[in-house]
Amino acid sequence: IGDQVLQNAVVVLTFFGNWHVSYGVATGLSPIGRKGTVTRSEGATIYEIDHEPAKRFYANYLDEGEEVKINSSSSLSRALAVFEPGQSNFYVRAPNGETRNSNGNNYFGSVPEQSGIQLTDSDCESLIQSAEDAFSKAKYAYPGTEPEAILLVSCVSRMKKLGTQVYKEYDVVEQTICSTVPNIGFYSYGEISPFAGEHSAFFHNETFSALLLGTR
């Protein structure tokens, strides 16, 4: 396409051949407090946690009583760690407001029933460290001798949280990247990747992901 600027378009990049591939994800958000169980959900909406209104789960931890508000502007401070049934790893779900009747909380991605959930906590230092952690996982799992291309993807909510420190996400990764290996990255509204060492992909929120590619 050359240097054309596209609008209302989807760009797809495909690879074929005998490629070596590895990946890593990390979020920097730490689960805190009691783990609850999602007992009623539909798609990206949680209605009940431990058979009680989802809002009450937040009210037990936040100093706002039953008037606790869930919206997209509080995504990093009220995000959930989601442990799907049978999974020891968790992915993050960021809040996206309440349902019209306030009976449920909406999130940027589905949350299956019977998943374990916990509130999360984070700071800038842990977010920056998670970028290095994600790349280290991908580098450790690379099945070849040396990757030939690196793709880095960071959630846009991390950029908002880090503010003027956002450049440090790349800085900590750059220190371990060979200067001859080309790399590219962008900010996203959700990341899709398996956990390190696994093959089933999950949709992540507020996560840093790294993909290594090569033929040797």
PDB file of C-alpha atoms in Angstrom:
ATOM      1  CA  ILE A   1       0.000   0.000   0.000  1.00  0.00           C
ATOM      2  CA  GLY A   2       3.026   2.252   0.285  1.00  0.00           C
ATOM      3  CA  ASP A   3       2.524   5.448   2.258  1.00  0.00           C
ATOM      4  CA  GLN A   4      -1.271   5.574   2.018  1.00  0.00           C
ATOM      5  CA  VAL A   5      -3.288   6.568   5.067  1.00  0.00           C
ATOM      6  CA  LEU A   6      -6.314   4.318   5.544  1.00  0.00           C
ATOM      7  CA  GLN A   7      -9.588   5.127   7.276  1.00  0.00           C
ATOM      8  CA  ASN A   8     -12.317   2.726   8.429  1.00  0.00           C
ATOM      9  CA  ALA A   9      -9.933  -0.120   7.651  1.00  0.00           C
ATOM     10  CA  VAL A  10      -8.450  -3.190   9.292  1.00  0.00           C
ATOM     11  CA  VAL A  11      -4.777  -4.033   8.816  1.00  0.00           C
ATOM     12  CA  VAL A  12      -3.794  -7.708   8.928  1.00  0.00           C
ATOM     13  CA  LEU A  13      -0.199  -8.921   9.000  1.00  0.00           C
ATOM     14  CA  THR A  14       0.414 -12.589   8.229  1.00  0.00           C
ATOM     15  CA  PHE A  15       3.534 -14.763   8.378  1.00  0.00           C
ATOM     16  CA  PHE A  16       4.200 -18.137   6.805  1.00  0.00           C
ATOM     17  CA  GLY A  17       7.077 -20.565   6.737  1.00  0.00           C
ATOM     18  CA  ASN A  18       9.156 -22.276   9.397  1.00  0.00           C
ATOM     19  CA  TRP A  19       9.121 -19.578  12.067  1.00  0.00           C
ATOM     20  CA  HIS A  20      10.294 -19.736  15.640  1.00  0.00           C
ATOM     21  CA  VAL A  21       7.803 -17.905  17.878  1.00  0.00           C
ATOM     22  CA  SER A  22       7.684 -17.074  21.576  1.00  0.00           C
ATOM     23  CA  TYR A  23       5.562 -14.737  23.655  1.00  0.00           C
ATOM     24  CA  GLY A  24       5.248 -13.292  27.126  1.00  0.00           C
ATOM     25  CA  VAL A  25       2.687 -11.197  28.998  1.00  0.00           C
ATOM     26  CA  ALA A  26       2.797  -9.372  32.319  1.00  0.00           C
ATOM     27  CA  THR A  27       0.579  -6.751  33.877  1.00  0.00           C
ATOM     28  CA  GLY A  28       2.206  -5.345  37.014  1.00  0.00           C
ATOM     29  CA  LEU A  29      -1.157  -5.465  38.799  1.00  0.00           C
ATOM     30  CA  SER A  30      -1.181  -7.566  41.963  1.00  0.00           C
ATOM     31  CA  PRO A  31      -4.289  -9.363  43.288  1.00  0.00           C
ATOM     32  CA  ILE A  32      -5.223  -8.223  46.788  1.00  0.00           C
ATOM     33  CA  GLY A  33      -7.826  -9.167  49.358  1.00  0.00           C
ATOM     34  CA  ARG A  34     -10.265 -12.044  49.451  1.00  0.00           C
ATOM     35  CA  LYS A  35     -10.952 -14.023  46.292  1.00  0.00           C
ATOM     36  CA  GLY A  36     -14.600 -14.115  45.246  1.00  0.00           C
ATOM     37  CA  THR A  37     -16.420 -16.287  42.710  1.00  0.00           C
ATOM     38  CA  VAL A  38     -18.440 -14.921  39.801  1.00  0.00           C
ATOM     39  CA  THR A  39     -21.828 -16.559  40.307  1.00  0.00           C
ATOM     40  CA  ARG A  40     -23.741 -14.675  37.639  1.00  0.00           C
ATOM     41  CA  SER A  41     -22.363 -13.034  34.528  1.00  0.00           C
ATOM     42  CA  GLU A  42     -23.310 -12.480  30.915  1.00  0.00           C
ATOM     43  CA  GLY A  43     -20.621 -11.634  28.404  1.00  0.00           C
ATOM     44  CA  ALA A  44     -18.714  -8.615  29.707  1.00  0.00           C
ATOM     45  CA  THR A  45     -21.150  -7.912  32.570  1.00  0.00           C
ATOM     46  CA  ILE A  46     -20.826  -9.282  36.097  1.00  0.00           C
ATOM     47  CA  TYR A  47     -24.092  -9.275  38.041  1.00  0.00           C
ATOM     48  CA  GLU A  48     -23.254 -11.343  41.110  1.00  0.00           C
ATOM     49  CA  ILE A  49     -20.138 -12.287  43.047  1.00  0.00           C
ATOM     50  CA  ASP A  50     -20.602 -14.930  45.754  1.00  0.00           C
ATOM     51  CA  HIS A  51     -24.367 -14.705  45.076  1.00  0.00           C
ATOM     52  CA  GLU A  52     -24.420 -11.023  46.046  1.00  0.00           C
ATOM     53  CA  PRO A  53     -24.593  -7.912  43.845  1.00  0.00           C
ATOM     54  CA  ALA A  54     -21.238  -7.292  42.185  1.00  0.00           C
ATOM     55  CA  LYS A  55     -21.133  -3.747  43.561  1.00  0.00           C
ATOM     56  CA  ARG A  56     -21.119  -5.097  47.119  1.00  0.00           C
ATOM     57  CA  PHE A  57     -17.836  -6.915  46.452  1.00  0.00           C
ATOM     58  CA  TYR A  58     -16.222  -3.529  45.821  1.00  0.00           C
ATOM     59  CA  ALA A  59     -18.022  -1.891  48.734  1.00  0.00           C
ATOM     60  CA  ASN A  60     -16.410  -4.363  51.131  1.00  0.00           C
ATOM     61  CA  TYR A  61     -12.971  -2.989  50.232  1.00  0.00           C
ATOM     62  CA  LEU A  62     -13.484   0.622  49.162  1.00  0.00           C
ATOM     63  CA  ASP A  63     -14.366   3.367  51.603  1.00  0.00           C
ATOM     64  CA  GLU A  64     -17.480   4.393  49.677  1.00  0.00           C
ATOM     65  CA  GLY A  65     -20.139   2.093  51.091  1.00  0.00           C
ATOM     66  CA  GLU A  66     -22.881   0.962  48.716  1.00  0.00           C
ATOM     67  CA  GLU A  67     -22.433   4.172  46.668  1.00  0.00           C
ATOM     68  CA  VAL A  68     -19.230   2.887  45.067  1.00  0.00           C
ATOM     69  CA  LYS A  69     -19.049   3.952  41.417  1.00  0.00           C
ATOM     70  CA  ILE A  70     -17.602   1.757  38.693  1.00  0.00           C
ATOM     71  CA  ASN A  71     -16.540   3.487  35.485  1.00  0.00           C
ATOM     72  CA  SER A  72     -13.827   3.442  32.842  1.00  0.00           C
ATOM     73  CA  SER A  73     -11.927   6.338  34.434  1.00  0.00           C
ATOM     74  CA  SER A  74     -11.167   4.119  37.442  1.00  0.00           C
ATOM     75  CA  SER A  75      -9.889   1.218  35.345  1.00  0.00           C
ATOM     76  CA  LEU A  76      -6.480   0.767  36.965  1.00  0.00           C
ATOM     77  CA  SER A  77      -7.680   1.345  40.516  1.00  0.00           C
ATOM     78  CA  ARG A  78     -10.654  -1.051  40.318  1.00  0.00           C
ATOM     79  CA  ALA A  79      -9.546  -3.650  37.821  1.00  0.00           C
ATOM     80  CA  LEU A  80     -10.129  -7.323  38.566  1.00  0.00           C
ATOM     81  CA  ALA A  81      -7.726 -10.243  38.388  1.00  0.00           C
ATOM     82  CA  VAL A  82      -9.713 -13.069  36.766  1.00  0.00           C
ATOM     83  CA  PHE A  83      -8.776 -16.704  37.382  1.00  0.00           C
ATOM     84  CA  GLU A  84     -10.794 -18.842  34.993  1.00  0.00           C
ATOM     85  CA  PRO A  85     -11.810 -22.291  36.336  1.00  0.00           C
ATOM     86  CA  GLY A  86      -8.759 -24.565  36.325  1.00  0.00           C
ATOM     87  CA  GLN A  87      -6.322 -21.689  35.667  1.00  0.00           C
ATOM     88  CA  SER A  88      -3.556 -20.643  38.065  1.00  0.00           C
ATOM     89  CA  ASN A  89      -2.661 -17.597  35.938  1.00  0.00           C
ATOM     90  CA  PHE A  90      -4.927 -14.577  35.834  1.00  0.00           C
ATOM     91  CA  TYR A  91      -5.790 -11.977  33.243  1.00  0.00           C
ATOM     92  CA  VAL A  92      -7.049  -8.482  34.021  1.00  0.00           C
ATOM     93  CA  ARG A  93     -10.499  -7.042  33.415  1.00  0.00           C
ATOM     94  CA  ALA A  94     -10.856  -3.268  33.575  1.00  0.00           C
ATOM     95  CA  PRO A  95     -14.251  -1.760  34.490  1.00  0.00           C
ATOM     96  CA  ASN A  96     -16.295  -0.022  31.803  1.00  0.00           C
ATOM     97  CA  GLY A  97     -19.154   1.429  33.834  1.00  0.00           C
ATOM     98  CA  GLU A  98     -22.370   0.092  35.295  1.00  0.00           C
ATOM     99  CA  THR A  99     -25.456  -1.313  33.608  1.00  0.00           C
ATOM    100  CA  ARG A 100     -28.324   1.127  33.130  1.00  0.00           C
ATOM    101  CA  ASN A 101     -30.163  -0.136  36.185  1.00  0.00           C
ATOM    102  CA  SER A 102     -26.891  -0.361  38.170  1.00  0.00           C
ATOM    103  CA  ASN A 103     -27.499  -4.057  38.813  1.00  0.00           C
ATOM    104  CA  GLY A 104     -24.250  -5.089  37.178  1.00  0.00           C
ATOM    105  CA  ASN A 105     -20.745  -3.920  36.327  1.00  0.00           C
ATOM    106  CA  ASN A 106     -19.489  -3.841  32.739  1.00  0.00           C
ATOM    107  CA  TYR A 107     -15.893  -4.699  31.819  1.00  0.00           C
ATOM    108  CA  PHE A 108     -13.669  -4.489  28.758  1.00  0.00           C
ATOM    109  CA  GLY A 109     -13.987  -8.197  28.022  1.00  0.00           C
ATOM    110  CA  SER A 110     -15.974 -11.230  29.059  1.00  0.00           C
ATOM    111  CA  VAL A 111     -15.778 -12.817  32.516  1.00  0.00           C
ATOM    112  CA  PRO A 112     -16.961 -16.472  32.658  1.00  0.00           C
ATOM    113  CA  GLU A 113     -19.134 -17.646  35.503  1.00  0.00           C
ATOM    114  CA  GLN A 114     -17.344 -19.594  38.257  1.00  0.00           C
ATOM    115  CA  SER A 115     -14.150 -17.606  37.663  1.00  0.00           C
ATOM    116  CA  GLY A 116     -12.286 -16.517  40.772  1.00  0.00           C
ATOM    117  CA  ILE A 117     -11.768 -12.758  40.990  1.00  0.00           C
ATOM    118  CA  GLN A 118      -9.786 -10.373  43.179  1.00  0.00           C
ATOM    119  CA  LEU A 119      -9.300  -6.633  43.259  1.00  0.00           C
ATOM    120  CA  THR A 120      -5.878  -5.483  42.116  1.00  0.00           C
ATOM    121  CA  ASP A 121      -3.325  -2.896  43.135  1.00  0.00           C
ATOM    122  CA  SER A 122      -0.492  -1.326  41.140  1.00  0.00           C
ATOM    123  CA  ASP A 123       2.042   1.478  41.051  1.00  0.00           C
ATOM    124  CA  CYS A 124       4.229   2.956  38.343  1.00  0.00           C
ATOM    125  CA  GLU A 125       7.270   0.949  39.368  1.00  0.00           C
ATOM    126  CA  SER A 126       5.426  -2.376  39.085  1.00  0.00           C
ATOM    127  CA  LEU A 127       3.959  -1.408  35.704  1.00  0.00           C
ATOM    128  CA  ILE A 128       7.416  -0.604  34.343  1.00  0.00           C
ATOM    129  CA  GLN A 129       8.874  -3.804  35.781  1.00  0.00           C
ATOM    130  CA  SER A 130       6.141  -5.850  34.131  1.00  0.00           C
ATOM    131  CA  ALA A 131       7.335  -4.722  30.693  1.00  0.00           C
ATOM    132  CA  GLU A 132      10.720  -6.255  31.422  1.00  0.00           C
ATOM    133  CA  ASP A 133       9.050  -9.360  32.868  1.00  0.00           C
ATOM    134  CA  ALA A 134       6.959  -9.904  29.729  1.00  0.00           C
ATOM    135  CA  PHE A 135       9.983  -9.601  27.460  1.00  0.00           C
ATOM    136  CA  SER A 136      12.086 -11.855  29.683  1.00  0.00           C
ATOM    137  CA  LYS A 137       9.415 -14.572  29.532  1.00  0.00           C
ATOM    138  CA  ALA A 138       9.337 -14.366  25.738  1.00  0.00           C
ATOM    139  CA  LYS A 139      13.128 -14.358  25.484  1.00  0.00           C
ATOM    140  CA  TYR A 140      13.462 -17.367  27.797  1.00  0.00           C
ATOM    141  CA  ALA A 141      10.869 -19.331  25.803  1.00  0.00           C
ATOM    142  CA  TYR A 142      12.317 -18.535  22.357  1.00  0.00           C
ATOM    143  CA  PRO A 143      12.974 -21.947  20.735  1.00  0.00           C
ATOM    144  CA  GLY A 144      15.679 -20.760  18.342  1.00  0.00           C
ATOM    145  CA  THR A 145      19.091 -19.181  18.838  1.00  0.00           C
ATOM    146  CA  GLU A 146      18.344 -15.523  18.106  1.00  0.00           C
ATOM    147  CA  PRO A 147      15.052 -13.727  17.239  1.00  0.00           C
ATOM    148  CA  GLU A 148      15.002 -11.612  14.100  1.00  0.00           C
ATOM    149  CA  ALA A 149      12.051  -9.358  14.945  1.00  0.00           C
ATOM    150  CA  ILE A 150      10.313  -8.194  18.120  1.00  0.00           C
ATOM    151  CA  LEU A 151       6.771  -6.874  18.545  1.00  0.00           C
ATOM    152  CA  LEU A 152       5.860  -5.039  21.767  1.00  0.00           C
ATOM    153  CA  VAL A 153       2.275  -4.104  22.656  1.00  0.00           C
ATOM    154  CA  SER A 154       1.172  -2.101  25.695  1.00  0.00           C
ATOM    155  CA  CYS A 155      -2.361  -1.235  26.781  1.00  0.00           C
ATOM    156  CA  VAL A 156      -3.245   2.443  26.415  1.00  0.00           C
ATOM    157  CA  SER A 157      -4.460   2.560  30.033  1.00  0.00           C
ATOM    158  CA  ARG A 158      -0.894   1.850  31.135  1.00  0.00           C
ATOM    159  CA  MET A 159       0.258   4.872  29.153  1.00  0.00           C
ATOM    160  CA  LYS A 160      -2.299   7.036  30.956  1.00  0.00           C
ATOM    161  CA  LYS A 161      -1.225   5.716  34.353  1.00  0.00           C
ATOM    162  CA  LEU A 162       2.516   6.139  33.695  1.00  0.00           C
ATOM    163  CA  GLY A 163       2.199   9.613  32.171  1.00  0.00           C
ATOM    164  CA  THR A 164       5.621  11.192  31.676  1.00  0.00           C
ATOM    165  CA  GLN A 165       7.290   7.936  32.796  1.00  0.00           C
ATOM    166  CA  VAL A 166       5.772   5.896  29.971  1.00  0.00           C
ATOM    167  CA  TYR A 167       9.060   5.876  28.029  1.00  0.00           C
ATOM    168  CA  LYS A 168      10.530   3.665  30.762  1.00  0.00           C
ATOM    169  CA  GLU A 169       8.421   0.723  29.559  1.00  0.00           C
ATOM    170  CA  TYR A 170      10.536   0.542  26.429  1.00  0.00           C
ATOM    171  CA  ASP A 171      13.754   1.577  28.155  1.00  0.00           C
ATOM    172  CA  VAL A 172      13.782  -1.480  30.423  1.00  0.00           C
ATOM    173  CA  VAL A 173      13.196  -3.769  27.433  1.00  0.00           C
ATOM    174  CA  GLU A 174      15.711  -2.022  25.198  1.00  0.00           C
ATOM    175  CA  GLN A 175      18.497  -2.799  27.655  1.00  0.00           C
ATOM    176  CA  THR A 176      18.219  -6.513  26.812  1.00  0.00           C
ATOM    177  CA  ILE A 177      17.433  -6.255  23.084  1.00  0.00           C
ATOM    178  CA  CYS A 178      20.355  -6.862  20.737  1.00  0.00           C
ATOM    179  CA  SER A 179      20.950  -3.641  18.787  1.00  0.00           C
ATOM    180  CA  THR A 180      20.768  -5.524  15.470  1.00  0.00           C
ATOM    181  CA  VAL A 181      17.270  -6.941  16.082  1.00  0.00           C
ATOM    182  CA  PRO A 182      14.515  -4.727  14.594  1.00  0.00           C
ATOM    183  CA  ASN A 183      11.597  -4.061  16.909  1.00  0.00           C
ATOM    184  CA  ILE A 184       8.294  -2.261  16.677  1.00  0.00           C
ATOM    185  CA  GLY A 185       5.440  -1.608  19.064  1.00  0.00           C
ATOM    186  CA  PHE A 186       2.211   0.280  19.675  1.00  0.00           C
ATOM    187  CA  TYR A 187      -0.445   0.998  22.289  1.00  0.00           C
ATOM    188  CA  SER A 188      -3.620  -1.071  22.160  1.00  0.00           C
ATOM    189  CA  TYR A 189      -7.123  -1.350  23.577  1.00  0.00           C
ATOM    190  CA  GLY A 190      -6.675  -4.967  24.640  1.00  0.00           C
ATOM    191  CA  GLU A 191      -4.006  -7.604  24.056  1.00  0.00           C
ATOM    192  CA  ILE A 192      -4.404 -11.201  22.843  1.00  0.00           C
ATOM    193  CA  SER A 193      -1.811 -13.746  23.914  1.00  0.00           C
ATOM    194  CA  PRO A 194      -1.404 -17.080  25.673  1.00  0.00           C
ATOM    195  CA  PHE A 195       0.375 -17.160  29.003  1.00  0.00           C
ATOM    196  CA  ALA A 196       4.025 -18.173  28.783  1.00  0.00           C
ATOM    197  CA  GLY A 197       4.333 -21.906  28.201  1.00  0.00           C
ATOM    198  CA  GLU A 198       0.661 -22.296  27.235  1.00  0.00           C
ATOM    199  CA  HIS A 199      -1.100 -22.371  23.871  1.00  0.00           C
ATOM    200  CA  SER A 200      -4.656 -21.139  24.493  1.00  0.00           C
ATOM    201  CA  ALA A 201      -4.885 -17.391  23.905  1.00  0.00           C
ATOM    202  CA  PHE A 202      -6.687 -15.023  26.270  1.00  0.00           C
ATOM    203  CA  PHE A 203      -7.905 -11.461  25.838  1.00  0.00           C
ATOM    204  CA  HIS A 204      -6.061  -9.220  28.308  1.00  0.00           C
ATOM    205  CA  ASN A 205      -6.626  -5.706  29.649  1.00  0.00           C
ATOM    206  CA  GLU A 206      -3.930  -3.373  31.010  1.00  0.00           C
ATOM    207  CA  THR A 207      -1.157  -5.763  30.008  1.00  0.00           C
ATOM    208  CA  PHE A 208       2.242  -5.552  28.312  1.00  0.00           C
ATOM    209  CA  SER A 209       2.909  -8.275  25.743  1.00  0.00           C
ATOM    210  CA  ALA A 210       6.012  -9.266  23.795  1.00  0.00           C
ATOM    211  CA  LEU A 211       6.272 -11.414  20.663  1.00  0.00           C
ATOM    212  CA  LEU A 212       9.588 -12.716  19.322  1.00  0.00           C
ATOM    213  CA  LEU A 213       9.931 -14.028  15.764  1.00  0.00           C
ATOM    214  CA  GLY A 214      12.793 -15.617  13.864  1.00  0.00           C
ATOM    215  CA  THR A 215      13.942 -18.389  11.559  1.00  0.00           C
ATOM    216  CA  ARG A 216      17.151 -19.341  13.348  1.00  0.00           C
TER     217      ARG A 216
END
